[in-house]
Structures are given as structure tokens and as C-alpha cells.
Coordinates of C-alpha atoms in Angstrom, one line a residue:
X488 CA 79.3 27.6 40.1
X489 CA 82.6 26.3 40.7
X490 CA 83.1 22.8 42.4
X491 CA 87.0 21.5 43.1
X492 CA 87.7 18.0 43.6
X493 CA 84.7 17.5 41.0
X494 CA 86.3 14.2 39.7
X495 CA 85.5 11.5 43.0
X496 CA 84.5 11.7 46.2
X497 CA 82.5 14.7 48.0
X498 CA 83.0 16.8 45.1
X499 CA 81.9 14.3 42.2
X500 CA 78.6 13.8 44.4
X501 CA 78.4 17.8 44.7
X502 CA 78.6 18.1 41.6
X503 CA 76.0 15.7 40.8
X504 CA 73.2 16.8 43.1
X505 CA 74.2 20.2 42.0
X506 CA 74.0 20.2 38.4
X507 CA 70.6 20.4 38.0
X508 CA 68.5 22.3 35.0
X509 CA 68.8 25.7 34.9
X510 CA 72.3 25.6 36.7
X511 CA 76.2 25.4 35.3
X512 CA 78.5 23.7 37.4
X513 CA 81.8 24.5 36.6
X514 CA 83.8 21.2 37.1
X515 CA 87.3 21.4 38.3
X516 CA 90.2 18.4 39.1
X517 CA 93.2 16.9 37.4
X518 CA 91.7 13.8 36.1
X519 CA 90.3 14.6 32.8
X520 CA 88.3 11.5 31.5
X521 CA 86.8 11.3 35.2
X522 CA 85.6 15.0 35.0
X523 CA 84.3 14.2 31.3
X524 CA 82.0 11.4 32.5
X525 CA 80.6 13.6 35.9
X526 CA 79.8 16.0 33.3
X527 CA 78.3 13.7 31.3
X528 CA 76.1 12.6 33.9
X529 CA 75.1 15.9 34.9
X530 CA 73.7 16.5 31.4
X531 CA 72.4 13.4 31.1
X532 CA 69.4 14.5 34.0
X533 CA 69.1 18.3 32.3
X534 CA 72.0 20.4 34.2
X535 CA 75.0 22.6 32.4
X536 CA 78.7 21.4 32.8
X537 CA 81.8 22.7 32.0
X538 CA 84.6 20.2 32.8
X539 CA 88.0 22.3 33.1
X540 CA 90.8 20.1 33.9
X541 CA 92.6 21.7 36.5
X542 CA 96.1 21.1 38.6
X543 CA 95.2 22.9 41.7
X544 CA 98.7 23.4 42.8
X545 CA 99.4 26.2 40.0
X546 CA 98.6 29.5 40.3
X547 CA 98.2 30.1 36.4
X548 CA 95.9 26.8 36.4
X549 CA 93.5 28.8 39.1
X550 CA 93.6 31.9 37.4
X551 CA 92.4 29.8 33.6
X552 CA 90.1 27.7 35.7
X553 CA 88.1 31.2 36.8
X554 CA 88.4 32.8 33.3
X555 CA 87.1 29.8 31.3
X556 CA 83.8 29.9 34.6
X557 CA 83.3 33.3 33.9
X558 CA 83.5 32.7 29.7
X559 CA 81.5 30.1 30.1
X560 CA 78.6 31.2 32.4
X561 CA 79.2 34.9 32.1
X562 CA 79.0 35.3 35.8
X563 CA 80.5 33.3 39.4
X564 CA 77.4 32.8 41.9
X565 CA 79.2 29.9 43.8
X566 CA 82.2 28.4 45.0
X567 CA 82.9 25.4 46.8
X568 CA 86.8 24.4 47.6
X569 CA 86.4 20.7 48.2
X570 CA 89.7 19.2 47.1
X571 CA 91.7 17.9 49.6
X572 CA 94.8 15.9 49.9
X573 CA 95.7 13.0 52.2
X574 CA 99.1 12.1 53.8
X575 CA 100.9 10.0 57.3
X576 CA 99.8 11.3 60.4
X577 CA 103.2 12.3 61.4
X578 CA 105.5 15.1 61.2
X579 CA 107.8 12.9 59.5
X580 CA 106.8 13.3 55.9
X581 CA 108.6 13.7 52.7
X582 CA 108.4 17.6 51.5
X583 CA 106.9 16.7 48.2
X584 CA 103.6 14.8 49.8
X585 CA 104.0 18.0 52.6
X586 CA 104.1 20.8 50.2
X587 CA 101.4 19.4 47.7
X588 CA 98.6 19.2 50.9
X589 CA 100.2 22.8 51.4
X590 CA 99.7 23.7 48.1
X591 CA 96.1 21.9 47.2
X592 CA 94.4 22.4 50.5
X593 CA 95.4 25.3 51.8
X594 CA 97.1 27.4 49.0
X595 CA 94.1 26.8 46.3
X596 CA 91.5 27.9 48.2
X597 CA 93.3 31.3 49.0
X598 CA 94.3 31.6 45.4
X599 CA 90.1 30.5 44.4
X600 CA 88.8 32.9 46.9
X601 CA 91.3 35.6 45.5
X602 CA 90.1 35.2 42.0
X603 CA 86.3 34.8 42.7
X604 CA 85.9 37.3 45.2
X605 CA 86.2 40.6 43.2
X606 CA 83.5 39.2 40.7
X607 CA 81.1 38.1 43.6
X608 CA 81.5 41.9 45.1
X609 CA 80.5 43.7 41.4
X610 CA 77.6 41.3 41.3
X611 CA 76.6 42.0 44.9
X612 CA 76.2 38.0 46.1
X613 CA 77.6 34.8 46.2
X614 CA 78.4 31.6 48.2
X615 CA 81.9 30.0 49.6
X616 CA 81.7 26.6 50.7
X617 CA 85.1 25.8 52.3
X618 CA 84.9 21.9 52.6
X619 CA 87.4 22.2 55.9
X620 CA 87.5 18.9 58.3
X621 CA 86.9 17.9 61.9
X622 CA 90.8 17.2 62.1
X623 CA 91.1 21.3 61.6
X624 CA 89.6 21.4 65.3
X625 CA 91.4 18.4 66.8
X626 CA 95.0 18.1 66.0
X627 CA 95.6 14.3 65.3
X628 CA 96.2 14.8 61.8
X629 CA 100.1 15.6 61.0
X630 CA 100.3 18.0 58.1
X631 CA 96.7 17.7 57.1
X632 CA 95.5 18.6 60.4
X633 CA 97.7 21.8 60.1
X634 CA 96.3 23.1 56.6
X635 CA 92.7 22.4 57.8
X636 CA 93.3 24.6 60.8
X637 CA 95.0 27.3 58.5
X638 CA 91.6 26.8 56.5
X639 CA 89.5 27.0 59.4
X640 CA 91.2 30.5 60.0
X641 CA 91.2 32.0 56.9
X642 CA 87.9 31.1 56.4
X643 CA 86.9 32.9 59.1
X644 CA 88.7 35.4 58.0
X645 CA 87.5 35.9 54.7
X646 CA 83.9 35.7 56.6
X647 CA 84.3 39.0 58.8
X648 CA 86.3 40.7 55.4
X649 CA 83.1 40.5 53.3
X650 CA 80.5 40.8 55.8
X651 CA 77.6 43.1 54.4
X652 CA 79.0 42.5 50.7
X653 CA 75.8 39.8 50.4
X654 CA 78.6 37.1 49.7
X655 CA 77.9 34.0 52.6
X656 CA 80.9 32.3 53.5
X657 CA 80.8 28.5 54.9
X658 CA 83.1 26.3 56.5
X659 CA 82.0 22.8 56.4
X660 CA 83.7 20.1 58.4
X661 CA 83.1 16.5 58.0
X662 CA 84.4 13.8 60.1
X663 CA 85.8 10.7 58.6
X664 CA 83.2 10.0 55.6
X665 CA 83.2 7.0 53.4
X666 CA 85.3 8.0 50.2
X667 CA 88.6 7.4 48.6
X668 CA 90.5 8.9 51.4
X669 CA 89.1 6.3 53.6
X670 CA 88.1 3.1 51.5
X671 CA 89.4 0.5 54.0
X672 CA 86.6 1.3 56.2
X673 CA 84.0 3.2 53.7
X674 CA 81.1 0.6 54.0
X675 CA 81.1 1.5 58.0
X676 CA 81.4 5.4 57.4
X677 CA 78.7 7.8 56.3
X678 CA 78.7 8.3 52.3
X679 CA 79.1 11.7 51.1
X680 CA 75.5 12.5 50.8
X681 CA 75.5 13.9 53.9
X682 CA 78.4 16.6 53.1
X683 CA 76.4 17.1 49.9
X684 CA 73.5 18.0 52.4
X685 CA 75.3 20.4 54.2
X686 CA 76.7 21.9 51.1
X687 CA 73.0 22.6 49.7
X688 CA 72.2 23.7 53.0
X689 CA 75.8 26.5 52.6
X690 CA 74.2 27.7 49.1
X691 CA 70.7 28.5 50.5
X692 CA 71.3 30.2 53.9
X693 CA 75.0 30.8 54.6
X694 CA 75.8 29.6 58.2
X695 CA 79.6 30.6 60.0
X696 CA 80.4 26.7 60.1
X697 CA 78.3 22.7 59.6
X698 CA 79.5 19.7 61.3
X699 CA 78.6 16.8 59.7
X700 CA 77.7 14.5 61.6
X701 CA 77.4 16.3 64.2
X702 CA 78.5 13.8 66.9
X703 CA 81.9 15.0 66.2
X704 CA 80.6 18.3 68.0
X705 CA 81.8 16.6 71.2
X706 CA 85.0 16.1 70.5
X707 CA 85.5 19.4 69.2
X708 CA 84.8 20.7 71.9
X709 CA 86.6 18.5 74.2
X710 CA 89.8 19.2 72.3
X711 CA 88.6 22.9 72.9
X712 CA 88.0 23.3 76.6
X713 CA 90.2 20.6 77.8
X714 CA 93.2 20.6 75.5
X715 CA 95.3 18.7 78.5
X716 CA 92.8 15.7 78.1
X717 CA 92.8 15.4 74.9
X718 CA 96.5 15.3 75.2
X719 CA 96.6 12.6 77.0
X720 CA 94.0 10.8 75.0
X721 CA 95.6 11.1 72.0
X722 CA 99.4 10.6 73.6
X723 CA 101.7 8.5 71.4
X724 CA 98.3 7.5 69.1
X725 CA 97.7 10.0 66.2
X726 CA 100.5 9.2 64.2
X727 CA 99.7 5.4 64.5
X728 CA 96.1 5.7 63.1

């Protein structure tokens, strides 16, 4: 099993609930001692970990980070694309914060899904877990909001490719949970438990997408059927958040 984004955050608590005994967890991010001490932890309490530091934004990195999983575990039953990039809410951007969200949220998970997919298919199973967001549904979010859209639709994408292959594919979009990305206001926001929920939920009966929590399901679906009001809503706001 493969987790991105394994060093902090969602994926450091992924990791952690998943890497349990009897399963490897394959532990991918940039920061190296960070990744040492998750999988430390993890076989502290009886799980497997391989800790592969990892800069998402290079093809050649993705391609090593899948060779040394499959070396390690001699097989790929899971994948879960969890890191993520930050940046303004505003078109305005500098290109090298626009094309590393580009490159780390959008780009990596093609390139992941590219290189896991094939050994998923000989073995006849598997799991994606695309950890997408609820600012793929609403657009509020500048260039984030735009590679978490173009996640949303490769996703589904990827879905209807391998249907009947016995790989599940997942799309699960959180709202604003307490973690780096949001540490001004992370002791009012939900922890990422409750991703880490939906996650374990992914691995044991793929589902088409998970909100989590699902009180964003409104707005979603506002933004959906009444675009014009949500316009409006949002008018001269998003990039001031």
C-alpha cells in the first residue's frame, strides 16, 4: 500500500491507522526524517513500513517510488494520492507556486495511477483513494480549486476505465479539516480522523465519491443547481478568504 503526503497531516494519520500487523505501508513525501519517524511509529504498534523519500513533482521520483513498493512488498494492493499543495485564492499567482500545485496535485496522481494500474490489473484487485476536496465542487479556490476539479474528473475517469477489472476507485473530498494547511483555525476544524475514516471505509467497499463531513453536501450542491447564486454569494469574496 502506497500512501503520499505520508510525512504530516491526513496522510501521516493514514498512514498511522493503516499500518497495522500483517500490512506494509509504503510511505511516500519529501521530508525524509518526518517519514522516518511515521515509520517508526508504525512499527513500534506491529505494522510493516517502507519510508521512500519522494519529490512528487518528478516523473522519475514516481516511477522509483513504485519500483522500490513493488521490491519491497512484492505486490501493490492500495493506493491513496493524498498530497496536496496550498496556494492564494487568486488567479494572480507566481508560476512556480502555480505549476508545483499543477504538478503535485494533479500531475502525480496521473503519473501514480499510471504506474500502479497495470500491476493492480495482473493481480485482478486493488483500491484508489484520490484524497480530492470540497473546493473541486465549488470554485472558490484559485488554482487549487482548478486541479481538484481536474482530479475530480479524472478520477471519474479512471473509475468507468477499470470498471469490472476488480480495482475500486474513490474520490474522497474533505472540507476545510484541521491540519497544516489550515493551522490558524485547526482547534475549531475537524482533525483528520475523520478523512482517515472515510479512507478505511474506500479500502473495504469502494464507493464513486465520500464527503466528509457531509454538511458540505449542501453546498455542493447549491454551487451545482444554482451556479448563478452561488455567484453572487461568493462575488468579490474567494480570493479574500
Amino acid at each position: 500500500m502506497i500512501v503520499t503526503g505520508a510525512s504530516a497531516g491526513i496522510g501521516r494519520a493514514t498512514a498511522l491507522r493503516l499500518g497495522r500487523p500483517g500490512t506494509t505501508v509504503v510511505l511516500a513525501a519529501r521530508r525524509g526524517e518526518e517519514l522516518a519517524t511515521v515509520a517508526a511509529a508504525i512499527e513500534a504498534n506491529g505494522g510493516a513500513a517502507l519510508a521512500v523519500p519522494t519529490d512528487l513533482r518528478d516523473p522519475a521520483a514516481i516511477e522509483a517510488l513504485v519500483a522500490a513498493a513493488r521490491a519491497g512488498t512484492g505486490r501493490i494492493d492500495a493506493l491513496v494520492n493524498n498530497a496536496g499543495l496550498g496556494g492564494p485564492d487568486t488567479v494572480l499567482i507566481d508560476d512556480a507556486t502555480l505549476t508545483a500545485m499543477v504538478d503535485v496535485n494533479l500531475l502525480a496522481p496521473i503519473r501514480l495511477m499510471r504506474e500502479v494500474v497495470p500491476v493492480m490489473r495482473a493481480a485482478g484487485s486493488g483500491a484508489i483513494v484520490n484524497i480530492g476536496s470540497v473546493a473541486g465542487e465549488v470554485g472558490i479556490g484559485g488554482a487549487y480549486s482548478a486541479t481538484k476539479f481536474a482530479l475530480r474528473g479524472m478520477t471519474d475517469s479512471v473509475r468507468r476505465e477499470l470498471a469490472g477489472t476488480g480495482i475500486g476507485v474513490t474520490l474522497i473530498e474533505p472540507g476545510r479539516i484541521g491540519t497544516e494547511m489550515n493551522a490558524r483555525h485547526a482547534d475549531r476544524l475537524p482533525g483528520p480522523e475523520i478523512v482517515v475514516d472515510a479512507v478505511e471505509r474506500a479500502l473495504r467497499r469502494p464507493r464513486r465519491r465520500i464527503v466528509v463531513p457531509g454538511r458540505y453536501r449542501a453546498s455542493m450542491l447549491a454551487a451545482a443547481l444554482l451556479p448563478g447564486a452561488t455567484d453572487r454569494m461568493y462575488a468579490g469574496k474567494a480570493a479574500r478568504r
